[in-house]
XYZ file of C-alpha atoms in Angstrom:
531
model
C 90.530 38.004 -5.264
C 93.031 35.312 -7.100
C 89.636 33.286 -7.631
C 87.253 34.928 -9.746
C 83.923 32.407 -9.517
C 81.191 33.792 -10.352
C 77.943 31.726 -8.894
C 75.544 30.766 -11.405
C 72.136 32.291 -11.072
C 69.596 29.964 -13.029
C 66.267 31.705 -14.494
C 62.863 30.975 -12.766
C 59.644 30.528 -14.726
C 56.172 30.535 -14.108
C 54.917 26.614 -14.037
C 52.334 25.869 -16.528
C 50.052 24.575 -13.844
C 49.379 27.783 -12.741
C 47.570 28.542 -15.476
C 44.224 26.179 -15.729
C 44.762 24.825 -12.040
C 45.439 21.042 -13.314
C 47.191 18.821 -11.490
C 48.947 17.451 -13.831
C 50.534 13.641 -13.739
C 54.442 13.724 -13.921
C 56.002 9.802 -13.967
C 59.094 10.722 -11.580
C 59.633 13.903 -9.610
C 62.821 14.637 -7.836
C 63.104 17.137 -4.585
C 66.623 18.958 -4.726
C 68.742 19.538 -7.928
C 71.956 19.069 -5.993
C 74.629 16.828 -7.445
C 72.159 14.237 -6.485
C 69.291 15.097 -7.565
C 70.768 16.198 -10.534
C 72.528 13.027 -11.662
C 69.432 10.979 -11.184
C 67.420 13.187 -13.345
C 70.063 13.338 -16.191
C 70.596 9.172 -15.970
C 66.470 8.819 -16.161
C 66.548 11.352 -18.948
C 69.463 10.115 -21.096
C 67.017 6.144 -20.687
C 63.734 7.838 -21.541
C 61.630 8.449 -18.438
C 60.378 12.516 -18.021
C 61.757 14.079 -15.098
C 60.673 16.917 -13.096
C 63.176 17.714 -10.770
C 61.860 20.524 -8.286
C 64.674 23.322 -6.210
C 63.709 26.030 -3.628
C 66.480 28.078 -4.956
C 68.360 29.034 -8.438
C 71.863 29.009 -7.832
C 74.525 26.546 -7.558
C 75.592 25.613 -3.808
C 77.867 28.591 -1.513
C 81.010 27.783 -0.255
C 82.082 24.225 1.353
C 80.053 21.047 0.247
C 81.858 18.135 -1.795
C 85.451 18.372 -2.331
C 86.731 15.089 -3.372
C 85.237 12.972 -5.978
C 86.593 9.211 -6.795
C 87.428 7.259 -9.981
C 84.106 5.356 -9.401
C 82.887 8.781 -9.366
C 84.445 9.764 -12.107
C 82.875 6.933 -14.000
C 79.435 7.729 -12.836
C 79.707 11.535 -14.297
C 81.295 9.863 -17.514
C 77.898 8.037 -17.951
C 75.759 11.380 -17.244
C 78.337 13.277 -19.884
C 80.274 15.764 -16.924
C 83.270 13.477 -16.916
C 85.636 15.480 -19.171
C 84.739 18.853 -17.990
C 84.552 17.809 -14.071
C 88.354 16.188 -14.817
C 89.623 19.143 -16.623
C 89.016 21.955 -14.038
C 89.391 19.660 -10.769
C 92.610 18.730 -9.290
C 93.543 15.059 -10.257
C 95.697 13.115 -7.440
C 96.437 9.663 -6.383
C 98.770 9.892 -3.382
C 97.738 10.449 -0.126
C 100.581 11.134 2.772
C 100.285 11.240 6.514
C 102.430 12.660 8.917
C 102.630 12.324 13.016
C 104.482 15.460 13.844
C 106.617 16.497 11.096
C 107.535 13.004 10.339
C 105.685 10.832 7.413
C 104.048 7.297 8.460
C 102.265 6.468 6.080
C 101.734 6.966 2.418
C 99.310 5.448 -0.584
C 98.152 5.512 -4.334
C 94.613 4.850 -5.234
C 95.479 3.705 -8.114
C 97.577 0.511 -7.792
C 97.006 -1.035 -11.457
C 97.918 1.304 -14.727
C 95.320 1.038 -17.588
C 92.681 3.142 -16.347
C 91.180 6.213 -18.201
C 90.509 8.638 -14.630
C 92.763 9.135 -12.070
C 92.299 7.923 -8.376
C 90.704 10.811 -7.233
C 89.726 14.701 -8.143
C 89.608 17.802 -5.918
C 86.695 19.787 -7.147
C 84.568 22.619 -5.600
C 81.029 21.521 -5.514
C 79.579 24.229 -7.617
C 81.305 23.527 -10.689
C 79.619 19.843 -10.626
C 76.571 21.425 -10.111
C 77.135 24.135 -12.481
C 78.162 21.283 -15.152
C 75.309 19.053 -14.418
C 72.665 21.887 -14.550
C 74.358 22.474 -18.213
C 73.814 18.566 -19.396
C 70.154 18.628 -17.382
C 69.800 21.436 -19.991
C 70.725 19.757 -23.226
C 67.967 16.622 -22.078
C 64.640 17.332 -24.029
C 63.049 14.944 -20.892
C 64.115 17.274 -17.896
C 61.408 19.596 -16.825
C 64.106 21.387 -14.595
C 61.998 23.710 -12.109
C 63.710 26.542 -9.973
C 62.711 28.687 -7.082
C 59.674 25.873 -6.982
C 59.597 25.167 -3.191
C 57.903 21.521 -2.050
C 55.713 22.380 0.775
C 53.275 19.069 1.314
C 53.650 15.641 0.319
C 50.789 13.227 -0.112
C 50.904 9.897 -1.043
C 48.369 7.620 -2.682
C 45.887 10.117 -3.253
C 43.257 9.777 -6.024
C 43.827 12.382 -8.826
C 41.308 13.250 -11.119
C 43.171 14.657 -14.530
C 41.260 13.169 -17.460
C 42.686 9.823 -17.191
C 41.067 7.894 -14.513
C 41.643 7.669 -10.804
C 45.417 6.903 -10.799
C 47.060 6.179 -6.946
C 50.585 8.101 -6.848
C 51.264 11.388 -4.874
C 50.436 14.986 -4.946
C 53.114 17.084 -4.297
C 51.845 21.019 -3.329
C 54.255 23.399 -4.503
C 55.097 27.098 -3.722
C 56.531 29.602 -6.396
C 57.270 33.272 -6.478
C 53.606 33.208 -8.156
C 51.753 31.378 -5.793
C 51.062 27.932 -4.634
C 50.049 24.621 -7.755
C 50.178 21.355 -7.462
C 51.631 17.980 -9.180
C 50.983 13.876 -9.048
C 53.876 12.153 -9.659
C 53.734 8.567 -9.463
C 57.207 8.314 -7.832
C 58.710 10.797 -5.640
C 62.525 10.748 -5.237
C 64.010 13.064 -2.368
C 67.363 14.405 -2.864
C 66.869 17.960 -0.978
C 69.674 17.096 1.632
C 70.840 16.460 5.217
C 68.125 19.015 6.464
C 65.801 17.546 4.660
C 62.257 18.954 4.897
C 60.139 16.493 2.851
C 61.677 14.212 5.732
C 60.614 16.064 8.002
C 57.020 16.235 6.795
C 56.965 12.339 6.553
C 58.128 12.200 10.228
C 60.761 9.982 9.225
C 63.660 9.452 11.721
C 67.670 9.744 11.049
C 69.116 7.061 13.478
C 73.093 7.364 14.099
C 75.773 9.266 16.097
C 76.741 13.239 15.768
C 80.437 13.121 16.897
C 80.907 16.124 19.067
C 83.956 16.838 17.819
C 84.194 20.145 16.219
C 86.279 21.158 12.934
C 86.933 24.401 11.539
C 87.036 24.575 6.927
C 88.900 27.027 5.486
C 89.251 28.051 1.575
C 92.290 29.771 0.839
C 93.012 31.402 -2.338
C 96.644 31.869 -2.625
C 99.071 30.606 -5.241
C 101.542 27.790 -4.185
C 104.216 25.245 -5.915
C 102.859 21.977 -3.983
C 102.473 18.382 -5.427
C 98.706 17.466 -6.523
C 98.481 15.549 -3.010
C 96.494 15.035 -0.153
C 98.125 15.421 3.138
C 96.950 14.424 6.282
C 99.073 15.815 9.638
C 98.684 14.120 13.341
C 100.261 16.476 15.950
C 101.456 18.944 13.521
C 103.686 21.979 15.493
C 101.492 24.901 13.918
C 98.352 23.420 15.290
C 100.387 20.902 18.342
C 97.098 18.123 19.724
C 95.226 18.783 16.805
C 94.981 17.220 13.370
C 95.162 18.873 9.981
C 93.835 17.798 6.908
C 95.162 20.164 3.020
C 93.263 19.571 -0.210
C 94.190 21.713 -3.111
C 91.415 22.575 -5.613
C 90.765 24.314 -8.858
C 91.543 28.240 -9.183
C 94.086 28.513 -6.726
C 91.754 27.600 -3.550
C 93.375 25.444 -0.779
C 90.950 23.519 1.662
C 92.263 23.464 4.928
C 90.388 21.534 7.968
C 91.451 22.263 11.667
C 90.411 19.594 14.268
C 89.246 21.994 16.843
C 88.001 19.801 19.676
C 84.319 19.462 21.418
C 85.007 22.767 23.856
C 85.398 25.026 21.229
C 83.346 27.716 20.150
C 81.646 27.860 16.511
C 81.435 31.430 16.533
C 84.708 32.599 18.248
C 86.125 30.148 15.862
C 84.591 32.102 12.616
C 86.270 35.122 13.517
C 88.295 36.482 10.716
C 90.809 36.931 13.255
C 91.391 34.052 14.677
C 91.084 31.753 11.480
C 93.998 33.881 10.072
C 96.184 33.281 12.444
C 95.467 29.600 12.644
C 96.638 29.785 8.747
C 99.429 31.789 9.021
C 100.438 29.664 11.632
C 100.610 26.775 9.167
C 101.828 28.810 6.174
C 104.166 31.112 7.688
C 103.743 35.134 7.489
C 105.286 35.650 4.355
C 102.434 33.526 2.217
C 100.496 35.918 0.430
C 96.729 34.379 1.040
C 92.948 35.388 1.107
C 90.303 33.635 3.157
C 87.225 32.793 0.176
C 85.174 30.863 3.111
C 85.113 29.774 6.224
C 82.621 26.931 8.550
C 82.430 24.696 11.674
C 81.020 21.689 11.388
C 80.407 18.532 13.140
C 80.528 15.088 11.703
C 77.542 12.751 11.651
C 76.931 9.298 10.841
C 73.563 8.986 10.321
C 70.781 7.320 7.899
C 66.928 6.777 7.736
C 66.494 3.051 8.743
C 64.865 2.891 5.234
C 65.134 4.230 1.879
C 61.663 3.416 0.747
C 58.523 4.644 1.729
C 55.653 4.236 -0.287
C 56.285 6.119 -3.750
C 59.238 7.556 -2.182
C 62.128 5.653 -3.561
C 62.238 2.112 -5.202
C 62.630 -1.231 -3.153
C 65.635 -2.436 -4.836
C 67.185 1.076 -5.032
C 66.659 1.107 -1.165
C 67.836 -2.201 -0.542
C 71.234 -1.687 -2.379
C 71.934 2.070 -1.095
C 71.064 1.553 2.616
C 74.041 -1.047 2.527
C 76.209 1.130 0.593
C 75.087 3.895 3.509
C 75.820 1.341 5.909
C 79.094 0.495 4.257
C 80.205 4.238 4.158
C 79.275 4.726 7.693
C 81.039 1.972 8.882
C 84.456 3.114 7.612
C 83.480 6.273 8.209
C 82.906 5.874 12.013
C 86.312 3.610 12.230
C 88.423 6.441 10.391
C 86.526 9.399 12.456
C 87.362 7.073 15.845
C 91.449 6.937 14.848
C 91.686 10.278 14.229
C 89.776 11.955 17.266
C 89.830 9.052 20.140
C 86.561 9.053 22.220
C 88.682 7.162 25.288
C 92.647 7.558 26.934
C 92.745 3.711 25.774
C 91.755 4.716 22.134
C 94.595 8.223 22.543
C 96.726 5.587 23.691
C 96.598 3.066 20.823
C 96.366 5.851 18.031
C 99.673 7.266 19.593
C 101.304 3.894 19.736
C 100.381 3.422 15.884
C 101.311 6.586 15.187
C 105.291 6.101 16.744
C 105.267 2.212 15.011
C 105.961 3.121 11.527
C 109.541 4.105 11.709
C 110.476 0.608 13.000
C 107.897 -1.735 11.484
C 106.471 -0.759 8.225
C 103.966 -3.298 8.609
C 102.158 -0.698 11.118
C 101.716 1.508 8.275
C 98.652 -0.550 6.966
C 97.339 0.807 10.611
C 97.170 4.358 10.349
C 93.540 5.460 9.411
C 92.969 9.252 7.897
C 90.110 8.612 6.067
C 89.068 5.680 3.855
C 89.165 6.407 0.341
C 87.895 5.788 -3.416
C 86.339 2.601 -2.249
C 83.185 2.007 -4.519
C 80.750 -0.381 -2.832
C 80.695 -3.725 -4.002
C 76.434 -4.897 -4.022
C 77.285 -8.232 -3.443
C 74.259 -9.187 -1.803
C 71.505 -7.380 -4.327
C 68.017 -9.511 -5.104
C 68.931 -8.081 -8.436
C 72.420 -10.313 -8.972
C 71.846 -14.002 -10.311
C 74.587 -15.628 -8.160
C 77.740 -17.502 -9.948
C 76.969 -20.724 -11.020
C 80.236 -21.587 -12.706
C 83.781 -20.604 -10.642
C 85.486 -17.545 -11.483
C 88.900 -15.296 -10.211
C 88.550 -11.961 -9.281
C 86.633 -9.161 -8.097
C 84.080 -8.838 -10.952
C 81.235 -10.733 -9.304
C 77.899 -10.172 -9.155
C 77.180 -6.868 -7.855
C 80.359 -5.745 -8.360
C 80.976 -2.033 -9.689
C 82.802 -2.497 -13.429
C 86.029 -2.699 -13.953
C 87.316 0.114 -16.906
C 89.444 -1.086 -19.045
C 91.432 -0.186 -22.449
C 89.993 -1.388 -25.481
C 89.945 -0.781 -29.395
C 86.815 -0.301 -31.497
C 86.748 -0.063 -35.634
C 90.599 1.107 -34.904
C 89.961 3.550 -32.575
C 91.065 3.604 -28.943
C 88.565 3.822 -26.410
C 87.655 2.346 -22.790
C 84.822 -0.244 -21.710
C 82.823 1.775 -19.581
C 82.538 4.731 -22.425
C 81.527 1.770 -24.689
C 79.309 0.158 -22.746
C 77.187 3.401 -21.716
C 73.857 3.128 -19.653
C 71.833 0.043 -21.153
C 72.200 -3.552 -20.226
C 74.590 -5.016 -22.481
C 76.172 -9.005 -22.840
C 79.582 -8.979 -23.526
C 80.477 -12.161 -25.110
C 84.680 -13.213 -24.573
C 85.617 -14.996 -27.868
C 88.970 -15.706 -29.635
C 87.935 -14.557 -33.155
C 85.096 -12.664 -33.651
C 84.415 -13.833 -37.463
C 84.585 -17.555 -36.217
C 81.388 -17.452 -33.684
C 79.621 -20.548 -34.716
C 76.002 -20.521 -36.107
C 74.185 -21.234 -32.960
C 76.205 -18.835 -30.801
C 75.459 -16.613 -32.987
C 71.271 -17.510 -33.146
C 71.680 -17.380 -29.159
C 73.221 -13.555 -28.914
C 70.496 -12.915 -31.527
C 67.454 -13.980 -29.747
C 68.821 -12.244 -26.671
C 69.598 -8.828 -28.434
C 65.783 -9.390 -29.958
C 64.135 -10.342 -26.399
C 61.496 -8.218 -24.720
C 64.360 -6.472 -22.467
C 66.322 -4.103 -25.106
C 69.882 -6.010 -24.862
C 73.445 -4.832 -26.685
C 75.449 -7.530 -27.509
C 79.457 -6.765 -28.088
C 81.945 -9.508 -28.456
C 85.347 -9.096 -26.419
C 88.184 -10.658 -28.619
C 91.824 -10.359 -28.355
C 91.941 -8.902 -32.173
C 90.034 -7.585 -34.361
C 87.964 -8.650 -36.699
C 84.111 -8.850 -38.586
C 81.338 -9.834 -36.015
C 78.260 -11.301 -37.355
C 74.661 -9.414 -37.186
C 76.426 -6.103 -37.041
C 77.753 -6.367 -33.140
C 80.546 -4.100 -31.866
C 83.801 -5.808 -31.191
C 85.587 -4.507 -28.567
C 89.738 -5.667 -28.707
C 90.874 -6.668 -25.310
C 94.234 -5.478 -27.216
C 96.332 -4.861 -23.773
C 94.513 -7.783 -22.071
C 93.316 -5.706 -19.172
C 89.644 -7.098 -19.653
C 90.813 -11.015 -19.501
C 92.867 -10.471 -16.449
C 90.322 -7.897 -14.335
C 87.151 -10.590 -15.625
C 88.664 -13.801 -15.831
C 87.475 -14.030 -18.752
C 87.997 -16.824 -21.060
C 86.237 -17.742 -24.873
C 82.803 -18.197 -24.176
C 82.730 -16.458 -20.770
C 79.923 -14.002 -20.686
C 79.048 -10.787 -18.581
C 75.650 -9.557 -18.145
C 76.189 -5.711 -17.486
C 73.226 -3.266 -15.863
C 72.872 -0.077 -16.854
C 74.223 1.402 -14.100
C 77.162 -0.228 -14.646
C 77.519 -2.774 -12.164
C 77.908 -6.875 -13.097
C 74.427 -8.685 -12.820
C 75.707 -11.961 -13.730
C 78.628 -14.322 -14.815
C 78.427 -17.510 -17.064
C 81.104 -19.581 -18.566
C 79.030 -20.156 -21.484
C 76.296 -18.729 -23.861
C 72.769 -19.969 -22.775
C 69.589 -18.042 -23.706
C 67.591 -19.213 -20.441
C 70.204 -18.212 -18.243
C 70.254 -15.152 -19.330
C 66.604 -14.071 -20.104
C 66.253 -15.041 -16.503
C 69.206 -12.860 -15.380
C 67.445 -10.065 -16.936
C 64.240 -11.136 -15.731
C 65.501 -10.473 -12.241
C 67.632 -7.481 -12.846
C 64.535 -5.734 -14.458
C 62.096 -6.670 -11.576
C 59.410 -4.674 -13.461
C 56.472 -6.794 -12.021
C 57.591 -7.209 -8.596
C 57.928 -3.819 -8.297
C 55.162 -3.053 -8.979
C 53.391 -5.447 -6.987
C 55.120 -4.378 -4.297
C 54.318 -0.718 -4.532
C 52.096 -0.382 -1.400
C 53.481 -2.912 0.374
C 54.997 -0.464 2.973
């Protein structure tokens, strides 16, 4: 074989509650150490909370999963410490190309400004992330990371009795290679997947469509001269009424995706046979190949009509994913329409947008193969506090961060390395050694506040700051143009990296409030058995 992968098998050990029959009290447990699952764990971990992420098996994911991870991405795995190591074995690309036929109509770069530290996008097989995130889960001290540990039951506010008091959280029962135990965990997050079995024991419903349409994944492992792109093919001659979709990935393995159609066969498709010839039909017989895996699948677009139930999941998590999930499946359902019509009136407009581009380049703007590297934008999260003062731009509440260059102490660096996973006020000032005296008492009381707060100043030069605070130099500009940022404007940052809230000057209040709401620690709480 030209790829030599090896999956990683992870080492099972006997949980300690076997031993005296405790149930023991965990603050947050996590079902599924996918890329998921993972990430949460390692983001709780790297802020303090224990995590005790539970997985019914011990090796990284087989074949086909995630292929294509964007610059927000990117920035995510940056924060969890994967970035580098996800960037240098993945494929990095930022054009995208589709063809009707053997002619191109339309073509586009996900990355439109310069200035950025990732690229648009990555091509990555999805057990090197989770290979690379198991490593960093490894390095935490907080990660009680639990293999071949198989959830079985879930009960929620049950009354444990472990030394401490009647506590109300869950009881998760839990099978093992040496027999059944049991934990509480006051929150439960569920990350095992679309098959989902602890959903299935809740009786929750999935509400959405399952598009009918069938495709066929290969992986080819073959060594080819082609440009680090993504190309997308309408009506190409190998594989005529059909689209095609090529993705080029680390260690010489080529995704390819056949649209099959809703008549065809799953099975007869799988047959070594007939997938080779589909590929030779596209590569030609001379290509020297090897199929690594094969699949059918069908799309879905489907979600829970909530995120939260109980101690499963957070209210304000729920509230901001379920309209990222709606988001997703919305341009999702759009894209999946253009490229296999449901109606001769849809075939009929797709073809006509397809044959406008060679006349009227306006059309190109039309032609929809997929929606990509578009972060959501939580506009409408209870945690924002909404703009008071007017601002330019797309960093409004809500709003995913914007990287951009900057210089610290001398050295290059970027914002979102600098800013990391804490809330943080960054402070726009023209010289950072001329902050007046009650500035200056203001940033301190907020860095001192009940709410642990970093304070950097964002200045044009360098230069001393008072009370020890970081300067970051805006030295290219990037941050004053992406922020509209001007002296005295001021960012309140979460630490998940998103903007919680905008001011055009420094006011304590303001922003103790801003925090206040971001934090939500006691309406949480309150709220816990609301539903």
């Amino acid at each position: 074989m030209l790829s030599a992968y090896l999956y990683s098998e992870y080492e099972y050990r006997r949980p300690a509650e076997l031993q005296g029959g405790l149930v023991r009290r965990h603050p947050l447990g996590v079902v599924g150490a996918g890329p998921a699952g993972l990430a949460l764990a390692i983001d709780l971990a790297q802020q303090g909370t224990p995590v005790l992420p539970l997985d019914d098996d011990n090796r990284a994911s087989v074949g086909w999963r995630g292929v294509c991870y964007a610059k927000r991405a990117l920035q995510v795995l940056d924060r969890l410490g994967v970035g580098d190591c996800c960037v240098a074995r993945g494929v990095s690309w930022n054009v995208g190309r589709t063809f009707s036929r053997e002619e191109e109509v339309d073509n586009f770069t996900l990355l439109a400004q310069p200035d950025h530290k990732r690229p648009g996008m990555i091509n990555l097989q999805q057990h090197y992330l989770e290979e690379f995130l198991v490593r960093r889960a490894q390095e935490l001290p907080g990660i009680d990371l639990r293999w071949k540990n198989r959830v079985v039951a879930v009960q929620q506010r049950a009354v444990v009795e472990d030394g401490s008091g009647d506590q109300d959280g869950g009881v998760v029962q839990i099978d093992t290679p040496d027999g059944p135990y049991a934990v509480a965990c006051d929150w439960l997050i569920v990350a095992d997947g679309a098959r989902s079995s602890i959903r299935a024991m809740l009786k929750l419903e999935v509400e959405g469509k399952v598009l009918m349409d069938r495709l066929l994944i290969a992986e080819v492992v073959m060594k080819a001269v082609l440009p680090a792109e993504r190309w997308f093919g309408f009506y190409p001659p190998f594989h005529p009424g059909r689209s095609v979709l090529l993705h080029g990935q680390a260690d010489n393995v080529w995704r390819i995706d056949f649209q099959l159609g809703r008549q065809a066969d799953p099975e007869d498709e799988k047959k070594p046979e007939r997938v080779i010839l589909r590929i030779k039909a596209m590569l030609g017989d001379d290509r020297v190949f090897e199929v690594e895996w094969v699949s059918v699948y069908t799309s879905q677009c489907r979600r829970m009509s909530s995120f939260r139930h109980r101690r499963v999941l957070l209210d304000s998590y729920a509230e901001e994913r379920e309209f990222a999930a709606d988001e997703k499946l919305l341009n999702s359902t759009r894209s999946t329409n253009f490229i296999t019509p449901k109606s001769r009136t849809s075939l009929s407009f797709r073809n006509a947008v397809l044959g406008l581009p060679r006349k009227f380049p306006f059309a190109r703007a039309l032609v929809n193969s997929g929606r990509l590297s578009v972060p959501a934008f939580l506009s409408e999260s209870s945690l924002n506090t909404p703009d008071a003062d007017l601002f330019a731009g797309q960093m409004h509440p809500g709003a995913p961060i914007d990287d951009a260059p900057i210089r610290v102490s001398g050295s290059d660096g970027w914002l979102l390395d600098s800013i990391g996973n804490h809330f943080m006020l960054l402070c726009a000032v023209d010289d950072p050694a001329a902050v007046d005296a009650s500035t200056v008492a203001m940033l301190c009381a907020l860095a001192d506040g009940p709410i642990p707060l970093d304070v950097a100043l964002l200045a044009p030069r360098s230069g001393v700051a008072p009370a020890g605070w970081r300067v970051f130099e805006d030295y290219r500009g990037c941050y004053a143009d992406r922020y509209d940022a001007r002296p005295r404007t001021v960012d309140l940052c979460r630490p998940g990296q998103h903007v919680s809230a905008r001011w055009r000057s420094i006011d304590c209040d303001p922003v103790a409030a801003a925090l206040a709401r971001a934090t939500c620690t006691v309406l949480e709480e309150a709220a816990a058995w609301r539903h």
